C-alpha positions as a Python dict, from the first residue, in 0.01 Angstrom:
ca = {
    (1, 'X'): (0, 0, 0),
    (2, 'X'): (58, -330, 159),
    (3, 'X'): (-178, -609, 158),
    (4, 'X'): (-219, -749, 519),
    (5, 'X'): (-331, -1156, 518),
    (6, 'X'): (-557, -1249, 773),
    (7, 'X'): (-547, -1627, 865),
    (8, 'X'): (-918, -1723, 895),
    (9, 'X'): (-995, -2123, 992),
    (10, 'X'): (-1272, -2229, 809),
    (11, 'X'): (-1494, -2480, 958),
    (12, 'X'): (-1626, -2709, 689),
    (13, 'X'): (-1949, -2855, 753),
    (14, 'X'): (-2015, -3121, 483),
    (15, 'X'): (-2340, -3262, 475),
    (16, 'X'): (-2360, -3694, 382),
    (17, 'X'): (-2417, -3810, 21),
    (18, 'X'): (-2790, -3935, -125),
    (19, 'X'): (-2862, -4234, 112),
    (20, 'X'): (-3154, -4446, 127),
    (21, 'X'): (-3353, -4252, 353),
    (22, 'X'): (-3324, -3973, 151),
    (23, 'X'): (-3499, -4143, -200),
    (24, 'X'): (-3738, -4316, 48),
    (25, 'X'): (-3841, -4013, 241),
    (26, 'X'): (-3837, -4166, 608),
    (27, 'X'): (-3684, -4069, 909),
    (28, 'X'): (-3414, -4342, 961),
    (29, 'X'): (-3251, -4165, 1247),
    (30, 'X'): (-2959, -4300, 1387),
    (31, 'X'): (-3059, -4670, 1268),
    (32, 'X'): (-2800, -4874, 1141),
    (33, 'X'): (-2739, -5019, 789),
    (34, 'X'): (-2865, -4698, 588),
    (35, 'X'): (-2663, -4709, 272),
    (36, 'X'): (-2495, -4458, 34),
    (37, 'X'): (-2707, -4522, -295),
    (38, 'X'): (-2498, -4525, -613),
    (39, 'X'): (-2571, -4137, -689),
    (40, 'X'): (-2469, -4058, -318),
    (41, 'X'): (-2104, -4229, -382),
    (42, 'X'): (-2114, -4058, -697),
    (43, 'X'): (-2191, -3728, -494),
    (44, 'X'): (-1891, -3808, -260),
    (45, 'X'): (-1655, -3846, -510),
    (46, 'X'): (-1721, -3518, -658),
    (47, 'X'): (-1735, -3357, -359),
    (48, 'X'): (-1373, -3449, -281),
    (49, 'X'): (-1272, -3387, -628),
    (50, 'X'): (-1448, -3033, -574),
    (51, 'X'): (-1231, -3009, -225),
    (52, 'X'): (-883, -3094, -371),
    (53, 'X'): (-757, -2718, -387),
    (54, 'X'): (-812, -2628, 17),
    (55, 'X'): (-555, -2771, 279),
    (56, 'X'): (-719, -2970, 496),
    (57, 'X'): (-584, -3083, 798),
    (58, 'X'): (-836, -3277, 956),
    (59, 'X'): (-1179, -3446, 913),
    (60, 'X'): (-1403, -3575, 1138),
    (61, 'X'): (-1771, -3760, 1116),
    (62, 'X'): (-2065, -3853, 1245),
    (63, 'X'): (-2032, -4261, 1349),
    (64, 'X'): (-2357, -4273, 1139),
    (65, 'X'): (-2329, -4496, 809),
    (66, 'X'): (-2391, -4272, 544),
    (67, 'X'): (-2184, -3987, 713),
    (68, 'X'): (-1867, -4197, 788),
    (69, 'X'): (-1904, -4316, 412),
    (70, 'X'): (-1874, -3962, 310),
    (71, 'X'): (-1620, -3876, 460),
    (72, 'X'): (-1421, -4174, 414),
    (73, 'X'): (-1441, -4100, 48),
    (74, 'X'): (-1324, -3742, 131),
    (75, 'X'): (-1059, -3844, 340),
    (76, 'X'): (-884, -4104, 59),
    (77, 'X'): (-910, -3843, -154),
    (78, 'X'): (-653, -3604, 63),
    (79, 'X'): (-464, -3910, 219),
    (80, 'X'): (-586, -3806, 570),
    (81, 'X'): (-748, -4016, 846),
    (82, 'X'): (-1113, -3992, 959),
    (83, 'X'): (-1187, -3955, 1285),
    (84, 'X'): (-1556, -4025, 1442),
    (85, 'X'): (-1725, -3808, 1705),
    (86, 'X'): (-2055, -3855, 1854),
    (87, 'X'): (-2121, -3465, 1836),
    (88, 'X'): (-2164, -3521, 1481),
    (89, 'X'): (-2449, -3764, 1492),
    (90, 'X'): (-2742, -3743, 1347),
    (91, 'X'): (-3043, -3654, 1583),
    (92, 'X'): (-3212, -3912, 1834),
    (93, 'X'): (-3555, -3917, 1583),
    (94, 'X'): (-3756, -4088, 1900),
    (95, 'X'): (-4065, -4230, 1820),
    (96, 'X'): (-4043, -4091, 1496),
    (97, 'X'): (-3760, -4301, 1352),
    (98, 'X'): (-3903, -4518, 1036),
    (99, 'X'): (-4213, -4317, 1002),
    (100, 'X'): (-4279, -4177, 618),
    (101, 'X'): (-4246, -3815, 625),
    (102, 'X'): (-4635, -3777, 449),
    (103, 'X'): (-4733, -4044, 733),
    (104, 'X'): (-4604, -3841, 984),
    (105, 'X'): (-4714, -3489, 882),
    (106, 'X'): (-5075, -3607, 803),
    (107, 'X'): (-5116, -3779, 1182),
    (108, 'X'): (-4881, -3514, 1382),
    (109, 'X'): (-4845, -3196, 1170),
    (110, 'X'): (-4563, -3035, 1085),
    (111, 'X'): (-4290, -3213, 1320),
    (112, 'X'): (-4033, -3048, 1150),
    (113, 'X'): (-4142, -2682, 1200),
    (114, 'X'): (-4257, -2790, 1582),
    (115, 'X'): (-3868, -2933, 1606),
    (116, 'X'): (-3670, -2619, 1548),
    (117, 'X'): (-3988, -2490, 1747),
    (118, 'X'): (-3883, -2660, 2064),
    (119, 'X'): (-4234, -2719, 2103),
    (120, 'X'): (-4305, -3001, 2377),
    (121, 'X'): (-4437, -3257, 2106),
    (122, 'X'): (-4059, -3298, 2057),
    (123, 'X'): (-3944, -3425, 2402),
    (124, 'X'): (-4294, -3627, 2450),
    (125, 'X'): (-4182, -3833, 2116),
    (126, 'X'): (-3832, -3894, 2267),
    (127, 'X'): (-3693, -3723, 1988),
    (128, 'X'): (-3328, -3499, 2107),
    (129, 'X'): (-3453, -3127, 2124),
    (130, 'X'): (-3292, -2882, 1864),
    (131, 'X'): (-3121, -2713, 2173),
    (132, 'X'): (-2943, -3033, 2271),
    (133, 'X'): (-2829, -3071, 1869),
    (134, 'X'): (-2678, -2728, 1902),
    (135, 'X'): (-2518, -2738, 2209),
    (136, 'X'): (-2364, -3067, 2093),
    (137, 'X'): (-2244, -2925, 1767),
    (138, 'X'): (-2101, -2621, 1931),
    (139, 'X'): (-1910, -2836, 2178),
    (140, 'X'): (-1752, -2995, 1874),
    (141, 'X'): (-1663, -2648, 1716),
    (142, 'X'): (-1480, -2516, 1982),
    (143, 'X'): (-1318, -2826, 2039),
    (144, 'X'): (-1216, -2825, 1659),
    (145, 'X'): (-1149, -2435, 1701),
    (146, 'X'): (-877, -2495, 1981),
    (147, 'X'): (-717, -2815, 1853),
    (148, 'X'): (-669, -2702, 1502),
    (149, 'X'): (-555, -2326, 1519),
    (150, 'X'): (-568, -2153, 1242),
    (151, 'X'): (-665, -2458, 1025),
    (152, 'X'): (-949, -2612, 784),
    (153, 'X'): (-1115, -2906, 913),
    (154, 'X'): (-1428, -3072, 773),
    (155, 'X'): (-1678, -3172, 1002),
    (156, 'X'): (-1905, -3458, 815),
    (157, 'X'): (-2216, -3475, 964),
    (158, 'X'): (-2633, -3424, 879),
    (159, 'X'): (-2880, -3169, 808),
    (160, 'X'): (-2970, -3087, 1154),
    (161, 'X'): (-2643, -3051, 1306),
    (162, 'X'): (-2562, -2787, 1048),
    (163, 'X'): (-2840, -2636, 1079),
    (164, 'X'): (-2794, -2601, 1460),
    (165, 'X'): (-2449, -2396, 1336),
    (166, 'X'): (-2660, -2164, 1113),
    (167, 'X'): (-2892, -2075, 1333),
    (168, 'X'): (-2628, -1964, 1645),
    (169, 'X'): (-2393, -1768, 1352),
    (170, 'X'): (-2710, -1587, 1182),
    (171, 'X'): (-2980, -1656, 1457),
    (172, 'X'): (-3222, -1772, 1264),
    (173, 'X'): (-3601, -1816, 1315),
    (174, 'X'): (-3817, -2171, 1342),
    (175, 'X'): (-3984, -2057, 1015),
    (176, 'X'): (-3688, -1970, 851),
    (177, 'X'): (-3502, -2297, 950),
    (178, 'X'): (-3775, -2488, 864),
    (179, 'X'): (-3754, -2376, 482),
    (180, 'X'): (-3396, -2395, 448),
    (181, 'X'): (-3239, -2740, 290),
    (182, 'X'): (-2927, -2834, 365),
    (183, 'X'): (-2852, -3077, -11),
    (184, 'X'): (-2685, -3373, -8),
    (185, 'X'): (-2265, -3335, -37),
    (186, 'X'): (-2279, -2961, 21),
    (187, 'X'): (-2085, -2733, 186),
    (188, 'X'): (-2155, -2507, 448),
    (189, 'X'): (-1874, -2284, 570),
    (190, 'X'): (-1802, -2117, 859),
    (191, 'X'): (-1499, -1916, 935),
    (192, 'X'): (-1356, -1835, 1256),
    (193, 'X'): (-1124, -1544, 1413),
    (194, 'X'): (-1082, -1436, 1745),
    (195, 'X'): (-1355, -1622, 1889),
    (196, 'X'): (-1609, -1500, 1622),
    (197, 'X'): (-1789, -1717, 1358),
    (198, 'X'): (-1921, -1571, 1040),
    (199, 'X'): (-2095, -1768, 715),
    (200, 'X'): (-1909, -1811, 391),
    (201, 'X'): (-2074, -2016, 208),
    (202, 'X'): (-2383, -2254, 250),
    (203, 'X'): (-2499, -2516, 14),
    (204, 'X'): (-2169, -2495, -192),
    (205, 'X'): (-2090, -2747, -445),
    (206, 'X'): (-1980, -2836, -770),
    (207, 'X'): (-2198, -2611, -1058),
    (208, 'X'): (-2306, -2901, -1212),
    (209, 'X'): (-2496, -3040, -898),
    (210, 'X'): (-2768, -2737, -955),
    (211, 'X'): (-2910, -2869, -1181),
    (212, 'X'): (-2956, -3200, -1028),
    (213, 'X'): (-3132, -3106, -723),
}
């Protein structure tokens, strides 16, 4: 019997740490100056402590604050650069940017549902559809897929855009999107062969983060 290795790249979608939006519950967007908070460094840090086994051999970020933070924590941790790509960014929130999530559920439903919806609402509140996030995002995977053969890369980036992944490898549903959280300094893997993606993990971190959340 001989055991044949298959080389699989794994596409590493990691999620930002805890930022300010996050414990404040608003849709900040793309705005600038949106901080890490002390738990989200904290986060980082064991998120690259939690990465040090896999051989990584490149990372790259949304320009976003509290992505680029990330994964500039990440990236000192395996003594690798960081790159930025606006593929990663965090979605265009429109007319929504700022607004309280409560706020904006009470006057306009539920936005979030009528996002992964593409229901017209969306393009009417300048907000970037869910099909533009995806196409984006899958851009920068085969872009990642052909630079970096048969290598890990982590792609730092936001809930959305990793959702936009899920939902192409498992085609998932509005309703089903909708429900799903994507926590803060998780993983979400997705290996690739032959042109193929497939899920390996989603909302992997260290144990102890469980029972934070």
């Amino acid at each position: 019997y001989v055991r044949i290795q298959i080389k699989l790249k794994m596409i590493i979608f990691l999620r930002h740490a805890q930022a300010e939006n996050n414990t404040k519950r608003i849709l900040a967007g793309r705005t600038k100056g949106v901080h890490l908070t002390k738990t989200g460094i904290e986060q980082a840090e064991r998120m690259a402590k939690y990465l040090e086994p896999l051989d990584i051999s490149a990372i790259y970020s949304s320009p976003i604050e509290r992505a680029s933070h990330t994964a500039e924590i990440v990236a000192k941790s395996k003594s690798l650069g960081c790159e930025l790509d606006d593929r990663l960014v965090e979605i265009d929130m429109g007319k929504f940017t700022h607004m309280n999530y409560e706020d904006m559920f009470a006057k306009y439903g539920n936005i979030f549902l009528k996002f992964y919806d593409n229901d017209p609402v969306i393009a009417e509140h300048e907000v970037e559809t869910f099909p533009e996030v995806q196409r984006r995002v899958l851009d920068m995977v085969n872009h990642v897929v052909e630079k970096h053969k048969n290598e890990n890369v982590i792609l730092v980036t936001h809930m959305d855009p990793i959702k936009s992944m899920l939902a192409k490898v498992m085609d998932l549903r509005p309703k089903t999107l909708f429900e799903l959280v994507i926590e803060n300094a998780s993983l979400t893997i997705i290996n690739e062969q032959d042109g193929k993606f497939s899920l390996s993990a989603i909302n992997a971190m260290d144990i102890d983060r469980y029972y934070q959340t």
